[in-house]
Amino acid sequence: MASGDERRVALITGITGQDGSYLAEFLLEKGYDVHGIIRRASSFNTARIQHLYADPKCHRQGKMKLHYGDMTDSSSLIKVISSVQPTEIYNLAAQSHVMVSFEVSEYTAEVDAVGTVRLLDAIRTCGLEKSVKFYHASTSELYGRVTQVPQNEKTPFYPRSPYACAKLYSFWIVVNYREAYNMFACNGILFNHESPRRGENFVTRKVTRSIAKIHLDLQDVLELGNLDAKRDWGHAKDYVEAMWLMLQQPTPDDYVIATGETHSVRDFVEAAFRYVGRTIKWTGEGVNEIGQDAETGQLLVKVNSKYFRPTEVDVLLGDATKAREKFGWKPTVSFEDLVKDMMDSDLELMRKNPNA
Ligand code: NDP
Ligand code: GDR
């Protein structure tokens, strides 16, 4: 595509995921034609974008189109890129669960590491490397065993999981293709971001789902792993805007996106219980720790060693000064409001469908 192309055509890998769904909404709102790559699955995997697909403005007028493909299949990536001729590509597809990456380490590397270079090479095969703008979903997990708090773009990496090792490769291949082929390619080093659309087995969503169920007498106890891990949790809606902003800058670069606040898993649990009017009293230590209702003594939280990771990331706290100074990005949703948004959504979900 010639430079000076005025079309606004985005291709999103991972469009069915938490971030992909918010990003698709955001780009459609901005007037983009949005294309997404979806995987074949034995049951529907488009729940998060169903509302967009059903919207006549998006689907029937051709503003949003889905294409089958897979990050492990170069030919599908080439076919989609060649037919869509995107002006921006957002690479969000990944096996994104850190704990699961210890179980399926080779597959995680295939998708999260080799998948990225497949996609970059597909862009080159289609002759779009001079025109397309490329965003890659990098991660605070790269900081792993913490050497510096807070973490910024200059903090050394020390990955602590097969997921983080795969994402480390992707980070550097994006930098390398930027330097080698002059591609407009950016890494967004995003710290944890959550929402009512967060996958059910990430800790925040697991907590809000379980507490909603406990509140409605649909579940007895919440079982968790390491309560002392600390994360810098923001809202996914804020973070997809940062992805887009990176691609609107005059030159490509890598940016940390974070709130600049950190909270432990324990803090999150306490805040979510507080939202439904309960205070937790903790007793015991390590795998023997429990959380009880401070008034009634009811057992509410148990630690289960099966949720502990072989190697843990203890504390993440991001410094997003560069993104703020370069393009004015800052988070709009506080920790308490994030908890509220997720709790409200899960309470409503469980009231409507107790088996959810
Ligand atoms: P999700 O797990 O919600 O979504 C992942 C997406 O990738 C899904 O659409 C999934 O499809 C797709 N996918 C997985 N494997 C493949 C494959 N082999 N081929 C094609 N598509 C595939 O992740 P998030 O939305 O939370 O995160 C988006 C990206 O950002 C990921 O790369 C993640 O690693 C990264 N990231 C996330 C952070 C966060 O806090 N959320 C922080 C930093 C980085 P399906 O629906 O079919 O499973
Ligand atoms: P994380 O998110 O590993 O930071 O990766 P997750 O929510 O899975 O874990 C956060 C912390 O909570 C602790 N924890 C538990 N985690 C889960 N999933 N389930 C539990 O029962 C539990 N109990 C305690 C974990 O040990 C950990 O310390 C997320 C993903 O979105 C990645 O794709 C992304 O790159 C990073 O965030 C930034």
PDB file of C-alpha atoms and ligand atoms in Angstrom, residues 13-21 37-41 45-46 48 69-73 77 91-97 107 110-112 135-141 163 167 188-194 197-199 201-202 232-234 236 239 243 257, ligand 1:
ATOM      1  CA  THR A  13      -5.236 -11.081  16.462  1.00  0.00           C
ATOM      2  CA  GLY A  14      -6.869 -12.226  19.691  1.00  0.00           C
ATOM      3  CA  ILE A  15     -10.059 -10.264  18.968  1.00  0.00           C
ATOM      4  CA  THR A  16     -12.123 -12.764  21.000  1.00  0.00           C
ATOM      5  CA  GLY A  17     -10.097 -12.086  24.169  1.00  0.00           C
ATOM      6  CA  GLN A  18     -10.605  -9.462  26.862  1.00  0.00           C
ATOM      7  CA  ASP A  19      -8.431  -6.801  25.220  1.00  0.00           C
ATOM      8  CA  GLY A  20      -9.385  -7.691  21.662  1.00  0.00           C
ATOM      9  CA  SER A  21     -13.050  -7.093  22.398  1.00  0.00           C
ATOM     10  CA  ILE A  37      -8.583 -13.475  13.467  1.00  0.00           C
ATOM     11  CA  ILE A  38     -10.505 -16.170  15.297  1.00  0.00           C
ATOM     12  CA  ARG A  39      -9.673 -19.809  15.960  1.00  0.00           C
ATOM     13  CA  ARG A  40     -11.874 -22.698  15.152  1.00  0.00           C
ATOM     14  CA  ALA A  41     -13.248 -24.110  18.409  1.00  0.00           C
ATOM     15  CA  ASN A  45     -15.653 -18.522  21.379  1.00  0.00           C
ATOM     16  CA  THR A  46     -17.033 -15.150  20.279  1.00  0.00           C
ATOM     17  CA  ARG A  48     -17.048 -11.105  24.109  1.00  0.00           C
ATOM     18  CA  GLY A  69      -6.612 -18.286  11.365  1.00  0.00           C
ATOM     19  CA  ASP A  70      -4.107 -19.295  13.985  1.00  0.00           C
ATOM     20  CA  MET A  71      -0.797 -17.941  15.249  1.00  0.00           C
ATOM     21  CA  THR A  72       0.701 -21.375  14.639  1.00  0.00           C
ATOM     22  CA  ASP A  73      -0.274 -21.322  10.942  1.00  0.00           C
ATOM     23  CA  LEU A  77      -1.758 -15.243   8.552  1.00  0.00           C
ATOM     24  CA  ASN A  91      -1.046  -8.603  17.868  1.00  0.00           C
ATOM     25  CA  LEU A  92      -2.977  -9.590  20.986  1.00  0.00           C
ATOM     26  CA  ALA A  93      -3.272 -13.346  20.438  1.00  0.00           C
ATOM     27  CA  ALA A  94      -1.525 -15.442  23.064  1.00  0.00           C
ATOM     28  CA  GLN A  95      -1.730 -18.351  25.425  1.00  0.00           C
ATOM     29  CA  SER A  96      -1.931 -15.703  28.103  1.00  0.00           C
ATOM     30  CA  HIS A  97      -2.148 -17.679  31.347  1.00  0.00           C
ATOM     31  CA  TYR A 107       2.757 -24.572  22.825  1.00  0.00           C
ATOM     32  CA  GLU A 110       4.825 -21.599  19.540  1.00  0.00           C
ATOM     33  CA  VAL A 111       2.047 -19.047  19.928  1.00  0.00           C
ATOM     34  CA  ASP A 112       3.555 -16.315  22.093  1.00  0.00           C
ATOM     35  CA  TYR A 135       1.414  -3.152  17.929  1.00  0.00           C
ATOM     36  CA  HIS A 136       2.639  -6.064  20.025  1.00  0.00           C
ATOM     37  CA  ALA A 137       1.129  -7.051  23.373  1.00  0.00           C
ATOM     38  CA  SER A 138       4.207  -7.172  25.554  1.00  0.00           C
ATOM     39  CA  THR A 139       3.925  -7.547  29.308  1.00  0.00           C
ATOM     40  CA  SER A 140       5.137  -6.578  32.773  1.00  0.00           C
ATOM     41  CA  GLU A 141       5.820 -10.299  33.290  1.00  0.00           C
ATOM     42  CA  TYR A 163       4.978 -17.440  29.208  1.00  0.00           C
ATOM     43  CA  LYS A 167       7.077 -12.899  25.492  1.00  0.00           C
ATOM     44  CA  GLY A 188       3.276  -1.996  24.770  1.00  0.00           C
ATOM     45  CA  ILE A 189       4.669  -3.251  28.074  1.00  0.00           C
ATOM     46  CA  LEU A 190       1.296  -3.461  29.745  1.00  0.00           C
ATOM     47  CA  PHE A 191       0.879  -4.183  33.426  1.00  0.00           C
ATOM     48  CA  ASN A 192      -2.112  -6.269  34.553  1.00  0.00           C
ATOM     49  CA  HIS A 193      -5.440  -4.944  33.395  1.00  0.00           C
ATOM     50  CA  GLU A 194      -8.782  -6.391  34.282  1.00  0.00           C
ATOM     51  CA  ARG A 197     -14.594  -9.517  30.573  1.00  0.00           C
ATOM     52  CA  ARG A 198     -11.428 -10.895  32.201  1.00  0.00           C
ATOM     53  CA  GLY A 199     -10.942 -14.646  31.742  1.00  0.00           C
ATOM     54  CA  ASN A 201      -9.240 -18.195  35.784  1.00  0.00           C
ATOM     55  CA  PHE A 202      -7.208 -15.017  36.311  1.00  0.00           C
ATOM     56  CA  ASP A 232      -0.373  -3.044  39.379  1.00  0.00           C
ATOM     57  CA  TRP A 233      -4.003  -3.533  38.301  1.00  0.00           C
ATOM     58  CA  GLY A 234      -5.713  -1.170  35.851  1.00  0.00           C
ATOM     59  CA  ALA A 236      -8.649  -2.894  30.271  1.00  0.00           C
ATOM     60  CA  TYR A 239      -5.266   0.162  28.289  1.00  0.00           C
ATOM     61  CA  MET A 243      -2.336   0.625  22.318  1.00  0.00           C
ATOM     62  CA  ILE A 257       1.414   1.251  30.579  1.00  0.00           C
TER      63      ILE A 257
HETATM   64  P1  NDP B   1      -7.032 -13.363  26.600  1.00  0.00           P
HETATM   65  O1  NDP B   1      -6.491 -14.636  27.105  1.00  0.00           O
HETATM   66  O2  NDP B   1      -8.323 -12.851  27.113  1.00  0.00           O
HETATM   67  O3  NDP B   1      -7.169 -13.446  24.993  1.00  0.00           O
HETATM   68  C1  NDP B   1      -6.208 -14.105  24.213  1.00  0.00           C
HETATM   69  C2  NDP B   1      -6.668 -14.135  22.777  1.00  0.00           C
HETATM   70  O4  NDP B   1      -5.703 -14.849  21.984  1.00  0.00           O
HETATM   71  C3  NDP B   1      -8.010 -14.860  22.556  1.00  0.00           C
HETATM   72  O5  NDP B   1      -8.712 -14.195  21.532  1.00  0.00           O
HETATM   73  C4  NDP B   1      -7.564 -16.226  22.071  1.00  0.00           C
HETATM   74  O6  NDP B   1      -8.528 -16.905  21.296  1.00  0.00           O
HETATM   75  C5  NDP B   1      -6.379 -15.817  21.209  1.00  0.00           C
HETATM   76  N1  NDP B   1      -5.471 -16.928  20.914  1.00  0.00           N
HETATM   77  C6  NDP B   1      -4.872 -17.766  21.796  1.00  0.00           C
HETATM   78  N2  NDP B   1      -4.110 -18.654  21.134  1.00  0.00           N
HETATM   79  C7  NDP B   1      -4.236 -18.378  19.822  1.00  0.00           C
HETATM   80  C8  NDP B   1      -3.711 -18.960  18.645  1.00  0.00           C
HETATM   81  N3  NDP B   1      -2.921 -20.027  18.676  1.00  0.00           N
HETATM   82  N4  NDP B   1      -4.034 -18.413  17.440  1.00  0.00           N
HETATM   83  C9  NDP B   1      -4.886 -17.355  17.381  1.00  0.00           C
HETATM   84  N5  NDP B   1      -5.428 -16.773  18.467  1.00  0.00           N
HETATM   85  C10 NDP B   1      -5.104 -17.281  19.670  1.00  0.00           C
HETATM   86  O7  NDP B   1      -5.883 -12.261  26.814  1.00  0.00           O
HETATM   87  P2  NDP B   1      -6.009 -10.690  27.109  1.00  0.00           P
HETATM   88  O8  NDP B   1      -7.027 -10.111  26.243  1.00  0.00           O
HETATM   89  O9  NDP B   1      -6.069 -10.486  28.578  1.00  0.00           O
HETATM   90  O10 NDP B   1      -4.566 -10.194  26.669  1.00  0.00           O
HETATM   91  C11 NDP B   1      -4.296  -9.813  25.318  1.00  0.00           C
HETATM   92  C12 NDP B   1      -2.798  -9.893  25.072  1.00  0.00           C
HETATM   93  O11 NDP B   1      -2.124  -9.016  25.961  1.00  0.00           O
HETATM   94  C13 NDP B   1      -2.183 -11.264  25.288  1.00  0.00           C
HETATM   95  O12 NDP B   1      -1.132 -11.401  24.343  1.00  0.00           O
HETATM   96  C14 NDP B   1      -1.613 -11.198  26.691  1.00  0.00           C
HETATM   97  O13 NDP B   1      -0.544 -12.092  26.829  1.00  0.00           O
HETATM   98  C15 NDP B   1      -1.154  -9.744  26.728  1.00  0.00           C
HETATM   99  N6  NDP B   1      -1.140  -9.107  28.025  1.00  0.00           N
HETATM  100  C16 NDP B   1      -2.272  -9.106  28.807  1.00  0.00           C
HETATM  101  C17 NDP B   1      -2.284  -8.416  29.995  1.00  0.00           C
HETATM  102  C18 NDP B   1      -3.486  -8.398  30.875  1.00  0.00           C
HETATM  103  O14 NDP B   1      -3.357  -8.020  32.053  1.00  0.00           O
HETATM  104  N7  NDP B   1      -4.676  -8.735  30.376  1.00  0.00           N
HETATM  105  C19 NDP B   1      -1.083  -7.648  30.447  1.00  0.00           C
HETATM  106  C20 NDP B   1       0.020  -7.690  29.526  1.00  0.00           C
HETATM  107  C21 NDP B   1      -0.017  -8.387  28.361  1.00  0.00           C
HETATM  108  P3  NDP B   1      -9.691 -17.813  21.992  1.00  0.00           P
HETATM  109  O15 NDP B   1     -10.760 -16.839  22.427  1.00  0.00           O
HETATM  110  O16 NDP B   1     -10.093 -18.695  20.878  1.00  0.00           O
HETATM  111  O17 NDP B   1      -9.067 -18.521  23.150  1.00  0.00           O
END
